XYZ file of N, CA and C in Angstrom:
663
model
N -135.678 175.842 -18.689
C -134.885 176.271 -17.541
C -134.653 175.076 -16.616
N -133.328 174.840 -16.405
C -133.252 173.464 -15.676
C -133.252 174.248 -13.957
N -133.543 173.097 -13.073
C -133.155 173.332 -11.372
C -132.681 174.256 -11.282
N -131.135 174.049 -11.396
C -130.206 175.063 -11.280
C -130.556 176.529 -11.869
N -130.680 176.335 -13.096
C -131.158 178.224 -13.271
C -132.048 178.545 -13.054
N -132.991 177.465 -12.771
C -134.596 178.306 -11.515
C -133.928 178.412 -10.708
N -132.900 178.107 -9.593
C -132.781 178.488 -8.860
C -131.697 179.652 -8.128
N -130.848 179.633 -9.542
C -130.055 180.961 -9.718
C -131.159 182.496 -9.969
N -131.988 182.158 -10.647
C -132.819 183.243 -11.304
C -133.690 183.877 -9.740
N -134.126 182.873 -9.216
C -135.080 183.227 -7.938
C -133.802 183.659 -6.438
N -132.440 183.274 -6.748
C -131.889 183.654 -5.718
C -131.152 184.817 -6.459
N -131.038 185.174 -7.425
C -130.749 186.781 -8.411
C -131.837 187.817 -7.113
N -133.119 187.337 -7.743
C -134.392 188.088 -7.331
C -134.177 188.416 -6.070
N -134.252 187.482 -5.374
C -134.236 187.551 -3.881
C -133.176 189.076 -3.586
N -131.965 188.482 -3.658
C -130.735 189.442 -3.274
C -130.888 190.802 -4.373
N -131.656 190.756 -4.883
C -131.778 192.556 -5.369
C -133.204 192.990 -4.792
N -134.188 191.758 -3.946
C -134.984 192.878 -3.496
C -136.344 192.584 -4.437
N -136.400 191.787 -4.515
C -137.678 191.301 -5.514
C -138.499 190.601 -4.416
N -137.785 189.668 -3.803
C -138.947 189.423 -3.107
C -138.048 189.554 -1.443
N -139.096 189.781 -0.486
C -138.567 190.611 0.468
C -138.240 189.417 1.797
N -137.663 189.822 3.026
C -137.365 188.763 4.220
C -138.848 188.558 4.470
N -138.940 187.171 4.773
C -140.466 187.179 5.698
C -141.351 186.979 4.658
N -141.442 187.060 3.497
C -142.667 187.182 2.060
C -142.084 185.600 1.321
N -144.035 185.104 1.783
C -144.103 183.532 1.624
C -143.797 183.135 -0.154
N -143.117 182.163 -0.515
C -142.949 181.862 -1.910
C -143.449 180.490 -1.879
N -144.882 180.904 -2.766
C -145.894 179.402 -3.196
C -145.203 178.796 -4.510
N -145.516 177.574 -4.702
C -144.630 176.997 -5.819
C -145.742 176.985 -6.884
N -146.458 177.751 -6.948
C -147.450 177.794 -8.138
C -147.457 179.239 -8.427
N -147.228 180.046 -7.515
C -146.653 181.308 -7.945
C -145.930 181.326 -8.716
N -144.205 181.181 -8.117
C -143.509 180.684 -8.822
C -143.200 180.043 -10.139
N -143.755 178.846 -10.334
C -143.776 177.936 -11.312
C -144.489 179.042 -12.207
N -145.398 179.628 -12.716
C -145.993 180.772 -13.167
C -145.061 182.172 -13.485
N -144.607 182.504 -12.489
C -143.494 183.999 -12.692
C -142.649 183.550 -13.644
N -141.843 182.205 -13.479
C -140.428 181.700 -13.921
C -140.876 180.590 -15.600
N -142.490 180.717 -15.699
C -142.746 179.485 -16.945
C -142.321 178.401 -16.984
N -142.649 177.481 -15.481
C -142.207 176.155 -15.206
C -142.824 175.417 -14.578
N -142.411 174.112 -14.439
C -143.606 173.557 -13.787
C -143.108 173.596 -12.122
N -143.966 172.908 -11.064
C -143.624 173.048 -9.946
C -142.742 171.815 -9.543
N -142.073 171.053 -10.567
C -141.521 170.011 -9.725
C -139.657 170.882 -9.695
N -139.220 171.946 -10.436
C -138.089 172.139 -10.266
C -137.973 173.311 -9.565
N -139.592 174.172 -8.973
C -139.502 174.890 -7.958
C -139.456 174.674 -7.230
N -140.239 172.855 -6.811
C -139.725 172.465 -5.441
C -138.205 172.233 -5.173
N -137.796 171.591 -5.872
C -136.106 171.451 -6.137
C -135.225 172.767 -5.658
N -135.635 174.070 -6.437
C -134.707 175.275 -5.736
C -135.070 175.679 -4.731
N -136.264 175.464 -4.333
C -136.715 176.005 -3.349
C -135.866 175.197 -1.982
N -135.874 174.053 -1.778
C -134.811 173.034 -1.237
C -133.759 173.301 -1.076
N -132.685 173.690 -2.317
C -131.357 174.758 -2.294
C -131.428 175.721 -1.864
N -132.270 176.499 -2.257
C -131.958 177.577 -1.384
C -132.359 178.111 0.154
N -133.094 176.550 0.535
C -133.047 176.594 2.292
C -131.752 175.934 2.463
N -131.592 175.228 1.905
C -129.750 174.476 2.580
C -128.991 176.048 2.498
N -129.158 177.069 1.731
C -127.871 178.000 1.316
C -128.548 179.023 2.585
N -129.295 179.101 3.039
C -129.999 180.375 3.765
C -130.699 181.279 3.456
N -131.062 181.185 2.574
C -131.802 182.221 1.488
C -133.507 181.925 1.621
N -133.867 180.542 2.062
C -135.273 180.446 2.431
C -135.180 179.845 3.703
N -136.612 179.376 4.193
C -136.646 179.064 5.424
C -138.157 178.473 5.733
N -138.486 176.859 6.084
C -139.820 176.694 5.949
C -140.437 176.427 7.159
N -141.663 176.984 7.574
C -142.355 176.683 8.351
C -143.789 175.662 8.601
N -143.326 174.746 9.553
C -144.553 173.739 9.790
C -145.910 174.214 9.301
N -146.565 173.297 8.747
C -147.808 173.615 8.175
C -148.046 175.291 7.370
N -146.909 175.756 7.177
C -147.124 177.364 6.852
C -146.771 177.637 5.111
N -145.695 176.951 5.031
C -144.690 176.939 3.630
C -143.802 177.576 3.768
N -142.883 178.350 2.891
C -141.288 178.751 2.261
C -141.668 179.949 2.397
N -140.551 180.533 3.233
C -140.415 181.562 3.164
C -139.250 182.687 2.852
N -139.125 183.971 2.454
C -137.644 184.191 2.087
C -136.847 184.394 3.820
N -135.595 184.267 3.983
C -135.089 184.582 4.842
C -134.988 185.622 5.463
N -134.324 185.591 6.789
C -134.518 186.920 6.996
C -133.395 186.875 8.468
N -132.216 187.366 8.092
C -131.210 187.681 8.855
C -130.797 188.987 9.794
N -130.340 188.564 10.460
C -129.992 189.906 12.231
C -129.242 190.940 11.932
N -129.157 191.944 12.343
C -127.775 192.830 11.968
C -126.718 191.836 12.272
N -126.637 191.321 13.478
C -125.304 190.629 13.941
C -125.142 189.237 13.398
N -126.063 188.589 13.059
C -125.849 187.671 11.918
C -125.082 188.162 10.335
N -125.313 189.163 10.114
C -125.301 189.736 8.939
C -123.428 190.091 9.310
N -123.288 190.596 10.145
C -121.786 190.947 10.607
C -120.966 190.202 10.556
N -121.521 188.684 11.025
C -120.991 187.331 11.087
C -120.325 187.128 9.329
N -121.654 187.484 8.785
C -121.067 187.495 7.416
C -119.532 187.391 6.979
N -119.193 189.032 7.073
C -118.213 189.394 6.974
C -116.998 188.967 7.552
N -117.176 188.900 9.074
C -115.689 188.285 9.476
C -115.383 186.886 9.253
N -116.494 185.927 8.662
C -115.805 185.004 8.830
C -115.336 185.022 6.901
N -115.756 185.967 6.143
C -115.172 186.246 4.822
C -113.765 186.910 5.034
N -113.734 187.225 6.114
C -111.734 188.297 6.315
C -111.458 187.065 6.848
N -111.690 185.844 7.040
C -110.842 185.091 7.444
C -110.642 183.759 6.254
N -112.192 183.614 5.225
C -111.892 182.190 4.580
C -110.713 183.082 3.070
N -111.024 184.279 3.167
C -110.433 184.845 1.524
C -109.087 185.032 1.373
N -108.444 185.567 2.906
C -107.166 185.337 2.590
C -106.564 184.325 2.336
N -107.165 183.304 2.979
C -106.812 181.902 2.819
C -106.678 181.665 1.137
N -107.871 182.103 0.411
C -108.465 181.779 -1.025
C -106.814 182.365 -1.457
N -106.303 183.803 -1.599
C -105.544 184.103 -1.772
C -104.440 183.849 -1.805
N -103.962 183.497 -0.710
C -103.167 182.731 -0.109
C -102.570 181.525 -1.061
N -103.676 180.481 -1.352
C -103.184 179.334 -2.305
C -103.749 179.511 -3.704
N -104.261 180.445 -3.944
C -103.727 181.201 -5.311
C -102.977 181.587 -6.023
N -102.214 182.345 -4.999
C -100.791 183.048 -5.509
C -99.945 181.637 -5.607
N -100.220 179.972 -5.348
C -99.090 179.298 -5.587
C -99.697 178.453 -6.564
N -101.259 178.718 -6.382
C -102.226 177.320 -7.716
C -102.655 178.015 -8.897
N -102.359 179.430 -8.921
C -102.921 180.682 -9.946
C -102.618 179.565 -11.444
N -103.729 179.782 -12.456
C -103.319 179.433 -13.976
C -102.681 180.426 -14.360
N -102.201 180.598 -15.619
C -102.050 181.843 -16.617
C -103.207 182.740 -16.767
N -104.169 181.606 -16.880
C -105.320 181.969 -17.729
C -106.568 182.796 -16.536
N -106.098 182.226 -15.301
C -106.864 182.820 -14.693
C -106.412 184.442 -14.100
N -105.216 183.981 -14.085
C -104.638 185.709 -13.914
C -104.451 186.863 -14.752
N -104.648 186.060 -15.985
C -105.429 186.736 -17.147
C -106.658 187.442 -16.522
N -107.647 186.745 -16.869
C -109.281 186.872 -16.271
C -109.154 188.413 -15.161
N -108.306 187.712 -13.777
C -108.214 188.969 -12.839
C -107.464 190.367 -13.141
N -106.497 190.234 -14.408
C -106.052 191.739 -14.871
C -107.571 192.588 -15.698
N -107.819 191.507 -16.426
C -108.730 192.137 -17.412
C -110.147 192.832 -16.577
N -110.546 192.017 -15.592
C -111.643 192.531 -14.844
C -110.888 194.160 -14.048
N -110.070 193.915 -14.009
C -109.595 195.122 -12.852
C -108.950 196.286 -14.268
N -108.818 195.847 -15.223
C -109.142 196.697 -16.094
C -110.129 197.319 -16.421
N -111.299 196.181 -16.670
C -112.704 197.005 -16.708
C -112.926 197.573 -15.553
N -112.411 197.132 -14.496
C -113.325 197.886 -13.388
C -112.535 199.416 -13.156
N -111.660 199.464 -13.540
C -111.185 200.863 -13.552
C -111.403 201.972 -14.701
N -111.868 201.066 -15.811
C -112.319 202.165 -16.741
C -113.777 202.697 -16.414
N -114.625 201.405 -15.995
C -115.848 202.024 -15.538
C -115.528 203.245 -14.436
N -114.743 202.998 -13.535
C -114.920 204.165 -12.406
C -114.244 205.372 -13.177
N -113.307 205.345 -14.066
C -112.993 206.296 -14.530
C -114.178 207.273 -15.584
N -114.715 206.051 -16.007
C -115.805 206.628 -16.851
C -117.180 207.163 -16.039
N -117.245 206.556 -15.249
C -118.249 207.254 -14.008
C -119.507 205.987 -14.584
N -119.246 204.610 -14.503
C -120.222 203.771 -14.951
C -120.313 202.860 -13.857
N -120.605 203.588 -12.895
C -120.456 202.564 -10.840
C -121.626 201.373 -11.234
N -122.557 201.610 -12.247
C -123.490 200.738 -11.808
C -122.940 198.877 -12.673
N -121.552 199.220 -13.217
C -121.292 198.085 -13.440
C -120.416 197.573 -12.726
N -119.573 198.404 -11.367
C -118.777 198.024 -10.727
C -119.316 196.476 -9.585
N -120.932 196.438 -9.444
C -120.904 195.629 -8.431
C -120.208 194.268 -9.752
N -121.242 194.108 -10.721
C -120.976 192.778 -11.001
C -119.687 192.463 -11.608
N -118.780 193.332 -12.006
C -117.673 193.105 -11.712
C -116.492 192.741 -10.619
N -116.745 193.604 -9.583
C -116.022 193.598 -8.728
C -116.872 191.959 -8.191
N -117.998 191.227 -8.027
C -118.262 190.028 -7.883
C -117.462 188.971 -8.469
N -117.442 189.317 -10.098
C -116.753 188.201 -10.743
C -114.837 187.895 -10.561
N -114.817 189.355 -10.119
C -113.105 189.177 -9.490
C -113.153 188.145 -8.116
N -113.904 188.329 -7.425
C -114.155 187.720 -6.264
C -113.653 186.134 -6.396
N -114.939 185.657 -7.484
C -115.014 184.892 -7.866
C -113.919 184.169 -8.112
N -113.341 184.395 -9.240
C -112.083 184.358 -10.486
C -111.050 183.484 -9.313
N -110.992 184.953 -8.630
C -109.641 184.453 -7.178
C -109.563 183.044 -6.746
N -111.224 183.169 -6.012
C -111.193 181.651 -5.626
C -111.509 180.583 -5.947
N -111.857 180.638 -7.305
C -111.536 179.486 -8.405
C -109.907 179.318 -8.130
N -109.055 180.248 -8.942
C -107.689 180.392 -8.964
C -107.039 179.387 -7.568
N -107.535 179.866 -6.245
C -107.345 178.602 -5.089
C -106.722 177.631 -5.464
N -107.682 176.662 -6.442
C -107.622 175.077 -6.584
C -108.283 174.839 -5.595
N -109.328 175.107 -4.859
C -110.019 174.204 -3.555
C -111.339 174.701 -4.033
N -112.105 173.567 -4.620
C -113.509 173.569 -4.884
C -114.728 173.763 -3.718
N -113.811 173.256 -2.446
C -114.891 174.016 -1.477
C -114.749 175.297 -1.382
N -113.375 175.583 -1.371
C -113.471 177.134 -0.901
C -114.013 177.728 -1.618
N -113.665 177.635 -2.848
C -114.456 178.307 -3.988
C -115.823 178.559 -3.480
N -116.675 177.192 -3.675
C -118.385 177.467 -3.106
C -118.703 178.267 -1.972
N -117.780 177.745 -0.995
C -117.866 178.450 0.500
C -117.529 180.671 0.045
N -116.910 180.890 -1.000
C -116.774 182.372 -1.080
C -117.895 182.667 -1.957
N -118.077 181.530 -2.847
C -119.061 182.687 -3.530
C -120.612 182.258 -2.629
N -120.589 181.220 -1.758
C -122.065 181.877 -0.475
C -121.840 182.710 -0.043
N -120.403 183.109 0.450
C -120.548 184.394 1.373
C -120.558 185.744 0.950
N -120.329 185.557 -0.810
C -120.418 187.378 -1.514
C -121.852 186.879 -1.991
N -122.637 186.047 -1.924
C -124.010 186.281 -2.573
C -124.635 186.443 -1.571
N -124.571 185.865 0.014
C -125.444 186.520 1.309
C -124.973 187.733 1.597
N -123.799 188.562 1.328
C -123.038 189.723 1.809
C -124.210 190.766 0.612
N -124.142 190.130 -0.455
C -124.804 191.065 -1.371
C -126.007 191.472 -1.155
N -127.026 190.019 -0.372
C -127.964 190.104 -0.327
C -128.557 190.920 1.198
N -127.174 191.258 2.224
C -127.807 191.600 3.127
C -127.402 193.258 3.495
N -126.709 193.851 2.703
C -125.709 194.832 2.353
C -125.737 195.568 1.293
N -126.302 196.988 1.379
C -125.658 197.686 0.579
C -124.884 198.315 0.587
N -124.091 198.736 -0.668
C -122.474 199.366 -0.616
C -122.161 200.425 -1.040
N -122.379 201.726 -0.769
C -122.065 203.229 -0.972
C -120.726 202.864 -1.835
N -121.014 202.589 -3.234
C -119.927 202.150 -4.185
C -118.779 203.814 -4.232
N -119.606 204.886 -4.353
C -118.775 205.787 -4.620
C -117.570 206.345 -3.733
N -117.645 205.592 -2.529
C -116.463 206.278 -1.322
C -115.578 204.951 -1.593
N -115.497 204.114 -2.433
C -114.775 203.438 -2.840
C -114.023 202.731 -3.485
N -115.076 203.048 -4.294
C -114.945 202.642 -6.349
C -113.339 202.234 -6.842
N -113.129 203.813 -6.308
C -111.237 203.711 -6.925
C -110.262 202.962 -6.278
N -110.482 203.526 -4.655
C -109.584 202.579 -4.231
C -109.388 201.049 -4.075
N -110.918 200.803 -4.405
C -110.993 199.094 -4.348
C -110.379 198.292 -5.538
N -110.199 198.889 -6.824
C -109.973 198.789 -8.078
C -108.126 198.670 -8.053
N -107.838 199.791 -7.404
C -106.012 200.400 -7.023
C -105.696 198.817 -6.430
N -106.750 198.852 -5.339
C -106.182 197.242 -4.097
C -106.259 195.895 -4.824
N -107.309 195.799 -5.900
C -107.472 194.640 -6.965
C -105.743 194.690 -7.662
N -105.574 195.863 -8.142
C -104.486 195.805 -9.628
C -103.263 195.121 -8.145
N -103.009 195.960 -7.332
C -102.159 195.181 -6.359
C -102.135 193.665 -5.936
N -103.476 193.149 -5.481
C -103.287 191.432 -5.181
C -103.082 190.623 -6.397
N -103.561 191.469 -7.738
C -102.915 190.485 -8.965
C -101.199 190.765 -8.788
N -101.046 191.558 -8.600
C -99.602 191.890 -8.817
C -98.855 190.901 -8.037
N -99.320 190.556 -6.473
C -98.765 189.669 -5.542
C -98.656 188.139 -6.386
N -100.245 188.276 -6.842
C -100.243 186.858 -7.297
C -99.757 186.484 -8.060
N -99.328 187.031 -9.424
C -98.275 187.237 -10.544
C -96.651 186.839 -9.787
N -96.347 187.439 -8.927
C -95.321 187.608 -8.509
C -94.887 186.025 -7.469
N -96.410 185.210 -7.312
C -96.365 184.079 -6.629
C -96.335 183.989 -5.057
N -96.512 185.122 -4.633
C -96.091 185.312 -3.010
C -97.345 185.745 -2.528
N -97.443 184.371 -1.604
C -98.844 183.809 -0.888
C -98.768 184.675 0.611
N -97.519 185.027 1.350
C -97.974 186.012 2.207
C -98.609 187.374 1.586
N -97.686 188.082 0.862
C -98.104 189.611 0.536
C -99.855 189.375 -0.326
N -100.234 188.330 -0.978
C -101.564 188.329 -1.352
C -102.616 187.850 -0.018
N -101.964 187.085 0.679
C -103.219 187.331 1.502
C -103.095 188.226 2.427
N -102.315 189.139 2.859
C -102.591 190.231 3.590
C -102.905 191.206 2.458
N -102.660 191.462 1.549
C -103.279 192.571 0.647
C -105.136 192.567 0.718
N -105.434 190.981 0.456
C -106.714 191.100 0.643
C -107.024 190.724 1.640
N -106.744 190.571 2.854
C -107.087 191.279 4.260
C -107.720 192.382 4.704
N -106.228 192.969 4.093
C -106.740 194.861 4.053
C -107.657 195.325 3.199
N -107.691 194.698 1.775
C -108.923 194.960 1.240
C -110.638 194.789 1.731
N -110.251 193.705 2.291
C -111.640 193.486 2.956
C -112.185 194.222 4.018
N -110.920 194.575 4.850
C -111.108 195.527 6.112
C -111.699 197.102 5.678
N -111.181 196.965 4.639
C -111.229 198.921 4.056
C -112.770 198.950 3.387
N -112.761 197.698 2.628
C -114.362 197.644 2.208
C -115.796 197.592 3.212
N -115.040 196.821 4.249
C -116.691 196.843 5.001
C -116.765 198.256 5.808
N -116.094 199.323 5.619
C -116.428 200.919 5.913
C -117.335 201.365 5.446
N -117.765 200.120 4.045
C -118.578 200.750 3.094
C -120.105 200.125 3.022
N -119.811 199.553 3.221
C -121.053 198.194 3.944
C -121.913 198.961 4.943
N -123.149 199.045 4.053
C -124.031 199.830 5.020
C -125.200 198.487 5.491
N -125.489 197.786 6.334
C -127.015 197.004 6.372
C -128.339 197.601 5.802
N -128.977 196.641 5.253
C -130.117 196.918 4.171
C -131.279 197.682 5.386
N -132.436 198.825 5.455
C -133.247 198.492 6.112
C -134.194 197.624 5.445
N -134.577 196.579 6.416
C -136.020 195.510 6.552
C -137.105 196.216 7.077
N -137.441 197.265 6.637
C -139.141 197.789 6.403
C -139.478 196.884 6.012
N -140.742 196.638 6.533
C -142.018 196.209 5.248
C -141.427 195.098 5.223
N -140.704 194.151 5.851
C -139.995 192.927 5.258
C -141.239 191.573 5.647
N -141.850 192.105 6.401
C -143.010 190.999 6.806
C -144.256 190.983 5.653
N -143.980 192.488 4.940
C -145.146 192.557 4.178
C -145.475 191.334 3.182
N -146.508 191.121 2.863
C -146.712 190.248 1.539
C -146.571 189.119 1.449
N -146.679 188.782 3.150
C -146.565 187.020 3.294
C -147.775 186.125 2.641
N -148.490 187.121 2.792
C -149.678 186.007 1.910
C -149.499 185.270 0.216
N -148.662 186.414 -0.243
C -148.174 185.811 -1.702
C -146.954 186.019 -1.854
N -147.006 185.702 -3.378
C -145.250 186.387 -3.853
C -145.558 187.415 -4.469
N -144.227 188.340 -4.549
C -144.785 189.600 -5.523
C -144.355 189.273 -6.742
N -144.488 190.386 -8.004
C -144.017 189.790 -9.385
C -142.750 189.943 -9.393
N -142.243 189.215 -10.130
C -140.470 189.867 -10.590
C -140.223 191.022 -11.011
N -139.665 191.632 -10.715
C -139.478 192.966 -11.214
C -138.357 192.331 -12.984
N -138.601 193.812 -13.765
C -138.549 193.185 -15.001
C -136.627 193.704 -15.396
């Protein structure tokens, strides 16, 4: 497992709830949970304080993060403001191949809701996310969206079912803009998409989020 996928794997964990805000992560724990040594846990552990996801304290060690409601809000608006943008120079930098990619996902994602299979809608509806702002051409923006759907994920849960369909309907539409090449109507489409989605956006409760600072817990399997 190189850096990078220790440190994809432990920021997976994190954002589903494996290990909690406030609950200390030792690098011998670690190095142990993940079957590695501790020089590339120190390494993610490093990334993922630059990304926000940890946070270290003097003489104390690493800890997981742990964000405000109104931090957490912050989230979001400043995502209704970088995505239309993403959109925006999509609809004029779009590949073939990538607007490929965004029909086919919004295909699956509508057969799942049709089929009543919500529990594959998150990581789909992620990888559309994604797809888009690749599609951009701006390698920051790109990074800069997918931090803000992996802290949104991680601080947010999403009552998928009051939305499933219509979010899927608003997808087949911004491909359609983008197909069509017109950078206003795609970034106000996903404007409104974003606006209609955070109805759905409930904040996580942080019970117990202090618990278990003394160790890490196991990975859940």
């Amino acid at each position: 497992m190189t850096p990078q996928q220790l440190c994809r794997a432990i920021r997976d964990d994190i954002i589903r709830g494996a290990y909690l805000p406030g609950q200390r992560l030792t690098e011998d724990a670690l190095a142990e949970s993940y079957g590695v040594s501790r020089v590339p846990v120190r390494e993610a552990l490093r990334t993922l304080e630059a990304e926000g996801f940890a946070s270290s304290r003097p003489y104390a060690g690493v800890f997981v993060a742990a964000l405000t409601e109104e931090e957490a809000a912050d989230l979001l608006e400043i995502r209704a403001r970088l995505e239309p943008l993403c959109a925006s120079r999509a609809a004029a930098r779009r590949t073939p191949e990538q607007l490929g990619r965004l029909k086919e996902l919004t295909a699956l994602g509508q057969d799942a809701v049709r089929a009543g299979r919500l529990d594959e809608l998150a990581r789909l509806n992620s990888r559309f996310h994604e797809v888009l702002a690749e599609a951009s051409g701006s390698t920051l923006l790109s990074q800069l969206i997918m931090q803000l759907s992996w802290k949104i994920a991680w601080v947010y849960s999403v009552e998928l079912p009051r939305r499933a369909g219509d979010s899927w309907r608003e997808h087949e539409l911004i491909c359609a803009a983008l197909e069509a090449g017109d950078p206003e109507r795609a970034a106000a489409l996903v404007s409104a998409h974003i606006a209609q989605a955070a109805s759905a956006y409930r904040f996580r409760q942080r019970a117990g989020s202090d618990a278990g600072q003394a160790g890490s817990a196991p990975r859940a399997s």
